CSV table of C-alpha atoms in Angstrom, one decimal:
chain,number,residue,atom,x,y,z
A,1,MET,CA,-18.1,-2.0,-6.0
A,2,LYS,CA,-18.9,2.2,-5.1
A,3,ARG,CA,-17.0,4.8,-6.0
A,4,LEU,CA,-15.1,5.5,-2.7
A,5,HIS,CA,-16.1,10.1,-1.9
A,6,TRP,CA,-12.9,12.2,-0.1
A,7,PRO,CA,-14.0,15.0,1.6
A,8,ASN,CA,-13.5,18.5,0.1
A,9,TRP,CA,-14.0,20.2,2.8
A,10,MET,CA,-11.0,18.1,4.6
A,11,PRO,CA,-7.4,18.6,3.9
A,12,ILE,CA,-6.0,15.9,4.7
A,13,ASP,CA,-7.3,12.3,5.6
A,14,PRO,CA,-8.5,12.5,9.4
A,15,TYR,CA,-6.4,9.0,9.6
A,16,ILE,CA,-3.6,10.7,8.7
A,17,LEU,CA,-4.5,12.6,12.2
A,18,LEU,CA,-5.4,9.5,13.6
A,19,LEU,CA,-1.5,8.7,13.3
A,20,LEU,CA,0.0,11.0,14.1
A,21,GLY,CA,-2.6,10.8,17.5
A,22,THR,CA,-0.9,7.4,18.2
A,23,VAL,CA,2.1,8.9,17.9
A,24,GLY,CA,1.5,11.7,20.5
A,25,ILE,CA,0.3,9.0,22.3
A,26,ALA,CA,2.7,6.4,22.6
A,27,ALA,CA,5.4,9.2,22.8
A,28,LEU,CA,3.2,10.6,26.1
A,29,PHE,CA,2.3,7.1,27.9
A,30,PRO,CA,4.5,4.6,26.5
A,31,ALA,CA,3.4,0.9,27.3
A,32,ARG,CA,6.4,-0.3,29.7
A,33,GLY,CA,7.3,-4.0,31.2
A,34,THR,CA,3.8,-6.1,30.9
A,35,ALA,CA,1.8,-3.5,29.5
A,36,ALA,CA,4.1,-3.8,25.8
A,37,ASP,CA,4.2,-6.9,26.7
A,38,VAL,CA,0.6,-7.0,25.9
A,39,ALA,CA,0.2,-4.2,24.0
A,40,SER,CA,2.9,-6.4,21.4
A,41,GLY,CA,1.0,-9.6,21.6
A,42,ALA,CA,-1.9,-8.0,20.6
A,43,SER,CA,-1.0,-6.6,17.8
A,44,THR,CA,1.0,-9.5,16.6
A,45,ALA,CA,-2.5,-10.7,16.3
A,46,ALA,CA,-3.8,-7.6,14.5
A,47,ILE,CA,-2.2,-7.6,11.8
A,48,ALA,CA,-2.1,-12.5,11.7
A,49,PHE,CA,-6.7,-11.2,11.4
A,50,LEU,CA,-6.0,-8.8,9.3
A,51,PHE,CA,-4.6,-10.3,6.7
A,52,PHE,CA,-6.6,-13.6,7.5
A,53,LEU,CA,-9.2,-10.5,6.6
A,54,TYR,CA,-7.1,-10.1,3.1
A,55,GLY,CA,-7.9,-13.5,2.2
A,56,ALA,CA,-11.6,-13.5,3.0
A,57,ARG,CA,-12.3,-11.0,0.7
A,58,LEU,CA,-10.3,-11.7,-2.3
A,59,SER,CA,-11.8,-13.9,-4.9
A,60,THR,CA,-10.1,-16.5,-6.3
A,61,ARG,CA,-12.2,-16.8,-9.4
A,62,GLU,CA,-11.3,-12.5,-9.2
A,63,ALA,CA,-7.5,-13.4,-8.5
A,64,LEU,CA,-7.3,-16.0,-11.1
A,65,ASP,CA,-9.3,-14.1,-14.1
A,66,GLY,CA,-6.4,-11.4,-12.8
A,67,LEU,CA,-3.8,-13.4,-13.1
A,68,LYS,CA,-4.8,-13.1,-17.4
A,69,HIS,CA,-3.2,-9.9,-16.6
A,70,TRP,CA,0.4,-10.6,-16.2
A,71,ARG,CA,1.8,-7.1,-18.0
A,72,LEU,CA,0.2,-4.8,-15.9
A,73,HIS,CA,1.2,-7.3,-12.3
A,74,VAL,CA,5.1,-7.2,-13.2
A,75,THR,CA,4.6,-3.6,-14.2
A,76,VAL,CA,4.0,-3.2,-10.8
A,77,LEU,CA,6.2,-6.0,-8.5
A,78,ALA,CA,9.1,-4.5,-11.1
A,79,CYS,CA,8.3,-0.1,-9.6
A,80,THR,CA,8.2,-2.2,-6.4
A,81,PHE,CA,10.9,-4.3,-5.9
A,82,VAL,CA,13.0,-3.6,-8.1
A,83,ILE,CA,12.9,1.0,-9.4
A,84,PHE,CA,11.9,1.6,-5.7
A,85,PRO,CA,15.0,-0.2,-4.5
A,86,LEU,CA,17.1,0.8,-6.7
A,87,LEU,CA,16.3,4.6,-5.9
A,88,GLY,CA,17.1,4.0,-2.4
A,89,LEU,CA,20.5,2.7,-3.0
A,90,ALA,CA,21.0,5.9,-4.6
A,91,ALA,CA,20.4,7.0,-1.8
A,92,ARG,CA,23.5,6.2,0.2
A,93,GLY,CA,25.0,9.0,-1.5
A,94,LEU,CA,22.9,11.6,1.3
A,95,VAL,CA,24.9,9.8,3.8
A,96,PRO,CA,25.6,12.0,5.7
A,97,VAL,CA,24.9,15.5,4.4
A,98,LEU,CA,20.9,15.5,4.3
A,99,LEU,CA,20.8,11.8,6.1
A,100,THR,CA,22.0,9.6,8.8
A,101,HIS,CA,23.5,6.4,8.7
A,102,PRO,CA,20.1,4.8,10.9
A,103,LEU,CA,17.6,6.6,8.5
A,104,TYR,CA,18.9,6.0,5.4
A,105,GLN,CA,18.8,2.4,7.0
A,106,GLY,CA,14.8,2.9,7.7
A,107,LEU,CA,14.4,5.2,3.8
A,108,LEU,CA,16.4,1.5,2.4
A,109,PHE,CA,14.1,-0.8,4.2
A,110,LEU,CA,10.6,1.2,3.1
A,111,THR,CA,12.0,1.0,-0.7
A,112,LEU,CA,12.0,-2.7,-0.1
A,113,VAL,CA,8.4,-3.4,1.6
A,114,PRO,CA,5.5,-4.7,-0.3
A,115,SER,CA,2.4,-2.2,-2.1
A,116,THR,CA,-0.6,-1.2,-0.1
A,117,ILE,CA,-3.5,-3.3,-0.9
A,118,GLN,CA,-6.3,-1.5,1.0
A,119,SER,CA,-5.7,2.5,-0.5
A,120,SER,CA,-5.2,0.7,-3.7
A,121,ILE,CA,-7.7,0.2,-4.4
A,122,ALA,CA,-9.5,2.7,-2.8
A,123,PHE,CA,-7.5,5.3,-4.8
A,124,THR,CA,-8.6,3.9,-7.8
A,125,SER,CA,-11.6,3.9,-7.0
A,126,ILE,CA,-12.3,7.4,-6.6
A,127,ALA,CA,-9.8,8.5,-10.1
A,128,ARG,CA,-12.2,5.5,-12.0
A,129,GLY,CA,-9.4,3.7,-13.3
A,130,ASN,CA,-9.6,-0.5,-13.3
A,131,VAL,CA,-10.2,-1.4,-9.7
A,132,PRO,CA,-10.4,-5.2,-10.3
A,133,ALA,CA,-6.5,-4.6,-11.4
A,134,ALA,CA,-5.8,-2.7,-8.7
A,135,ILE,CA,-7.0,-5.8,-6.2
A,136,CYS,CA,-4.7,-8.3,-7.8
A,137,ALA,CA,-1.7,-5.9,-7.9
A,138,GLY,CA,-2.0,-4.9,-4.7
A,139,SER,CA,-2.8,-8.2,-2.7
A,140,PHE,CA,0.2,-10.2,-5.3
A,141,SER,CA,2.9,-7.4,-4.3
A,142,SER,CA,1.8,-8.2,-0.3
A,143,LEU,CA,2.6,-11.9,-1.3
A,144,VAL,CA,5.3,-11.6,-3.7
A,145,GLY,CA,6.4,-9.3,-0.2
A,146,ILE,CA,6.4,-11.5,2.8
A,147,VAL,CA,9.6,-13.6,0.9
A,148,ILE,CA,11.5,-10.9,-1.2
A,149,THR,CA,11.4,-8.1,1.5
A,150,PRO,CA,13.3,-10.0,4.0
A,151,LEU,CA,15.7,-11.8,0.9
A,152,LEU,CA,16.2,-8.4,0.3
A,153,ALA,CA,16.8,-7.1,3.1
A,154,ALA,CA,19.0,-9.9,4.3
A,155,ALA,CA,21.4,-8.7,0.5
A,156,VAL,CA,21.0,-4.8,1.0
A,157,LEU,CA,21.0,-4.3,4.5
A,158,GLY,CA,23.3,-6.4,5.6
A,159,SER,CA,23.9,-6.9,9.3
A,160,SER,CA,21.4,-4.1,9.7
A,161,ALA,CA,19.1,-6.2,10.0
A,162,GLY,CA,20.4,-7.9,12.9
A,163,GLY,CA,17.2,-10.6,13.3
A,164,PHE,CA,17.6,-11.5,9.3
A,165,SER,CA,18.0,-15.9,9.9
A,166,ALA,CA,15.8,-18.1,7.9
A,167,ASP,CA,13.7,-18.3,11.4
A,168,SER,CA,12.5,-14.8,11.5
A,169,LEU,CA,12.0,-15.8,7.9
A,170,VAL,CA,9.7,-18.5,9.3
A,171,GLN,CA,8.0,-16.0,11.8
A,172,ILE,CA,6.9,-13.3,9.3
A,173,VAL,CA,5.2,-16.5,6.6
A,174,LEU,CA,3.1,-17.5,9.7
A,175,GLN,CA,2.0,-14.1,10.8
A,176,LEU,CA,1.6,-12.7,7.5
A,177,MET,CA,0.9,-16.0,4.6
A,178,VAL,CA,-1.0,-17.8,7.3
A,179,PRO,CA,-3.6,-16.2,8.3
A,180,PHE,CA,-4.1,-14.7,4.4
A,181,LEU,CA,-4.5,-17.9,2.6
A,182,ALA,CA,-6.5,-19.4,6.0
A,183,GLY,CA,-9.1,-16.3,5.1
A,184,GLN,CA,-9.3,-17.7,1.3
A,185,LEU,CA,-9.9,-21.3,2.5
A,186,LEU,CA,-12.6,-20.0,5.0
A,187,ARG,CA,-13.5,-16.8,2.1
A,188,ARG,CA,-16.4,-19.9,0.8
A,189,TRP,CA,-18.1,-20.1,4.1
A,190,ILE,CA,-17.2,-16.2,5.2
A,191,GLY,CA,-17.2,-14.8,2.5
A,192,GLY,CA,-20.6,-13.1,2.6
A,193,PHE,CA,-20.3,-12.2,6.4
A,194,VAL,CA,-17.4,-10.3,5.0
A,195,ALA,CA,-18.8,-8.6,2.5
A,196,ARG,CA,-21.8,-7.4,3.7
A,197,HIS,CA,-20.1,-5.9,7.6
A,198,LYS,CA,-17.4,-4.3,5.0
A,199,LYS,CA,-17.7,-1.1,6.8
A,200,VAL,CA,-17.1,-2.3,10.3
A,201,LEU,CA,-14.6,-4.5,9.2
A,202,GLY,CA,-12.0,-1.5,7.6
A,203,LEU,CA,-12.0,0.2,11.2
A,204,VAL,CA,-10.9,-2.9,12.4
A,205,ASP,CA,-8.4,-3.0,10.0
A,206,ARG,CA,-6.7,0.8,10.9
A,207,GLY,CA,-7.5,0.2,14.0
A,208,SER,CA,-4.9,-3.3,13.6
A,209,ILE,CA,-2.6,-0.6,12.3
A,210,LEU,CA,-2.8,2.2,15.3
A,211,LEU,CA,-2.3,-0.3,17.8
A,212,VAL,CA,0.7,-1.7,15.3
A,213,VAL,CA,2.0,1.7,15.7
A,214,TYR,CA,1.8,2.4,19.0
A,215,THR,CA,4.1,-1.1,19.9
A,216,ALA,CA,6.5,0.2,17.7
A,217,PHE,CA,7.0,3.9,19.2
A,218,SER,CA,6.7,3.4,22.9
A,219,GLU,CA,9.3,0.9,22.3
A,220,GLY,CA,11.7,3.8,20.8
A,221,MET,CA,10.8,5.8,23.7
A,222,VAL,CA,11.2,3.1,25.8
A,223,GLN,CA,15.0,2.9,24.8
A,224,GLY,CA,14.8,6.5,23.8
A,225,ILE,CA,15.7,6.4,20.3
A,226,TRP,CA,13.5,9.3,19.6
A,227,HIS,CA,16.9,11.2,20.6
A,228,GLN,CA,18.8,10.1,17.7
A,229,VAL,CA,16.9,12.2,14.9
A,230,SER,CA,17.2,15.9,15.4
A,231,PRO,CA,14.1,17.9,13.6
A,232,ILE,CA,16.6,19.4,11.1
A,233,ARG,CA,17.4,15.1,10.3
A,234,LEU,CA,13.9,14.8,10.9
A,235,GLY,CA,13.4,18.1,8.0
A,236,GLY,CA,15.6,16.3,5.8
A,237,LEU,CA,14.1,12.5,5.7
A,238,LEU,CA,11.3,15.0,4.8
A,239,VAL,CA,12.6,16.0,1.9
A,240,VAL,CA,13.8,12.7,0.7
A,241,GLU,CA,10.5,11.5,0.8
A,242,ALA,CA,9.2,13.8,-0.8
A,243,VAL,CA,11.7,13.6,-4.0
A,244,LEU,CA,11.3,9.4,-3.9
A,245,LEU,CA,7.0,9.7,-4.5
A,246,ALA,CA,7.8,12.5,-7.1
A,247,VAL,CA,9.8,10.0,-8.9
A,248,MET,CA,7.9,7.3,-8.6
A,249,LEU,CA,3.9,8.9,-9.4
A,250,ALA,CA,6.1,10.4,-12.1
A,251,LEU,CA,7.9,6.7,-13.2
A,252,THR,CA,4.7,4.4,-13.2
A,253,TRP,CA,2.6,7.4,-14.5
A,254,TYR,CA,5.1,8.0,-18.2
A,255,GLY,CA,5.9,5.0,-17.9
A,256,ALA,CA,3.1,3.0,-18.6
A,257,LYS,CA,1.8,5.3,-20.9
A,258,ALA,CA,5.0,4.6,-22.6
A,259,LEU,CA,4.6,0.2,-21.9
A,260,ARG,CA,0.8,1.5,-23.8
A,261,PHE,CA,-2.2,0.8,-21.1
A,262,GLY,CA,-5.1,2.4,-20.8
A,263,ARG,CA,-6.0,4.9,-19.3
A,264,GLU,CA,-7.5,2.4,-16.7
A,265,ASP,CA,-5.4,0.4,-16.6
A,266,ARG,CA,-2.3,3.1,-16.0
A,267,ILE,CA,-4.6,4.8,-13.4
A,268,ALA,CA,-4.2,1.5,-11.0
A,269,ILE,CA,0.0,0.9,-12.1
A,270,GLN,CA,-0.5,4.4,-10.9
A,271,PHE,CA,-1.9,4.2,-7.5
A,272,ALA,CA,0.0,0.2,-6.8
A,273,GLY,CA,3.4,0.6,-8.1
A,274,SER,CA,4.0,4.2,-5.9
A,275,LYS,CA,3.2,3.3,-2.6
A,276,LYS,CA,4.9,0.9,0.1
A,277,SER,CA,2.7,-0.5,3.4
A,278,LEU,CA,2.2,0.1,6.3
A,279,ALA,CA,0.6,-3.5,7.6
A,280,SER,CA,2.7,-5.2,6.0
A,281,GLY,CA,5.5,-2.9,6.6
A,282,LEU,CA,5.6,-3.0,11.0
A,283,PRO,CA,5.2,-7.0,11.2
A,284,MET,CA,8.9,-7.5,9.6
A,285,ALA,CA,10.7,-4.7,10.8
A,286,SER,CA,10.0,-5.7,14.1
A,287,VAL,CA,10.7,-9.0,13.7
A,288,LEU,CA,13.7,-8.0,11.5
A,289,PHE,CA,15.6,-5.1,13.1
A,290,GLY,CA,13.7,-6.3,16.5
A,291,ALA,CA,14.7,-3.0,19.4
A,292,HIS,CA,15.3,-1.4,16.6
A,293,ALA,CA,12.8,-1.8,13.9
A,294,SER,CA,11.0,2.0,16.2
A,295,LEU,CA,13.2,4.1,14.2
A,296,ALA,CA,14.1,1.9,11.8
A,297,VAL,CA,9.8,2.6,10.6
A,298,LEU,CA,9.7,5.7,11.1
A,299,PRO,CA,10.9,6.6,7.6
A,300,LEU,CA,7.8,4.6,6.4
A,301,MET,CA,5.8,5.9,8.5
A,302,LEU,CA,6.1,9.5,7.4
A,303,PHE,CA,6.6,7.8,3.5
A,304,HIS,CA,3.2,6.6,4.5
A,305,GLN,CA,1.7,9.9,5.3
A,306,MET,CA,2.5,11.1,3.1
A,307,GLN,CA,1.9,9.4,0.0
A,308,LEU,CA,-1.6,8.8,1.5
A,309,MET,CA,-2.5,13.0,0.9
A,310,VAL,CA,-0.3,12.9,-2.6
A,311,CYS,CA,-2.7,10.6,-4.0
A,312,ALA,CA,-5.8,12.4,-2.2
A,313,VAL,CA,-5.1,14.7,-4.3
A,314,ILE,CA,-4.4,13.2,-7.4
A,315,ALA,CA,-7.1,10.7,-7.8
A,316,LYS,CA,-9.4,13.8,-7.3
A,317,ARG,CA,-8.3,14.8,-10.1
A,318,ARG,CA,-7.8,12.3,-12.2
A,319,SER,CA,-11.6,10.7,-11.3
A,320,ASN,CA,-12.3,14.5,-12.6
A,321,ASP,CA,-10.1,13.7,-16.7
A,322,PRO,CA,-12.8,13.7,-19.6
A,323,VAL,CA,-11.8,10.1,-20.7
A,324,GLU,CA,-11.9,10.3,-24.5
A,325,GLU,CA,-11.8,6.6,-24.6
A,326,THR,CA,-15.1,5.7,-23.2
A,327,ALA,CA,-16.6,8.9,-25.5
A,328,GLU,CA,-15.2,7.5,-28.6
A,329,VAL,CA,-16.4,4.2,-28.5
A,330,THR,CA,-19.7,5.2,-27.1
A,331,VAL,CA,-20.5,8.0,-29.3
A,332,THR,CA,-19.1,6.1,-32.8
A,333,ALA,CA,-19.9,3.1,-31.8
A,334,PRO,CA,-23.2,2.5,-31.8
A,335,PRO,CA,-24.7,4.6,-34.9
A,336,ALA,CA,-23.4,1.6,-37.4
A,337,PRO,CA,-24.9,-1.3,-35.5
A,338,SER,CA,-28.6,0.4,-35.1
A,339,ARG,CA,-28.9,2.0,-38.9
A,340,THR,CA,-28.3,-2.5,-39.9
A,341,ALA,CA,-30.5,-4.0,-37.5
A,342,VAL,CA,-32.5,-1.7,-38.3
A,343,GLY,CA,-32.2,-1.7,-42.5
A,344,THR,CA,-31.7,-5.9,-41.7
A,345,GLY,CA,-35.7,-5.9,-39.4
A,346,SER,CA,-37.4,-3.7,-42.4
A,347,ARG,CA,-35.8,-6.8,-44.7
A,348,SER,CA,-37.4,-9.1,-42.9
A,349,ARG,CA,-40.7,-8.6,-42.4
């Protein structure tokens, strides 16, 4: 797999600017009436297609091989669905000092969302980490999250996630898991096409998320939900999320070291275990929160942009780290075998 490079002159990922621009367009030109229905249907189809592509990209053999590295995947899942939610519950003490109750509900929902796939792979590749592990970890997290996230939301959010029911769980499974499995089943025939057109389909990935963001924020504008968020509260939310991200980045890095993972595995754990998926979170929120989904996903939107900027910097720095273990093996291991081989060869002659 080719290493991905971020432009040195670009302070932030251009995609973040597109996300912000999409929010601005939704604020100025929100979809209403029939246009809103069309946008909602299109975003649902776009997310389903996105997960179909995820399934088509993931090699079944690679996924089965990845299961052998079970300690890494259990660690990532524990970070995503245990440590994150515990930190979210602990943030309850910040209401109403820093956060309003609706913003806290959105923050708590953020901690329940599965990890990312694409950006985990990209950052792990840049930092010279274990890319196959990142692929499997992100995919496993997304699949587990399809079931676990709604159940956790029902347990910790209660009536706030008013849209939760058996029907809502079925709806999420149909929108996310069924397309993923369909992609896996058809991978034998379309896998080559997907691999050859990776760049074009990458644009489809990001375009799908932009469409969902536009739909969610348009609905919020039409219903006047954004008037509930003052600049001071928004600033408080940013501070809380910055602390949350810093804690998770530290825990995943030093915790993986304490568990005796190697450098490449620690990189995969840090990037897969510290991030949250906007692609998975948005459709889940629309089902679970209904009309209030736009406010519920605001913390996720902000966290998503923050994690991209911070992880881009970390990945660049990790890519310049000397890999001492590899250097030692390269320098010390070859000489002994080579002498033996030469000596044996000379005696045989």
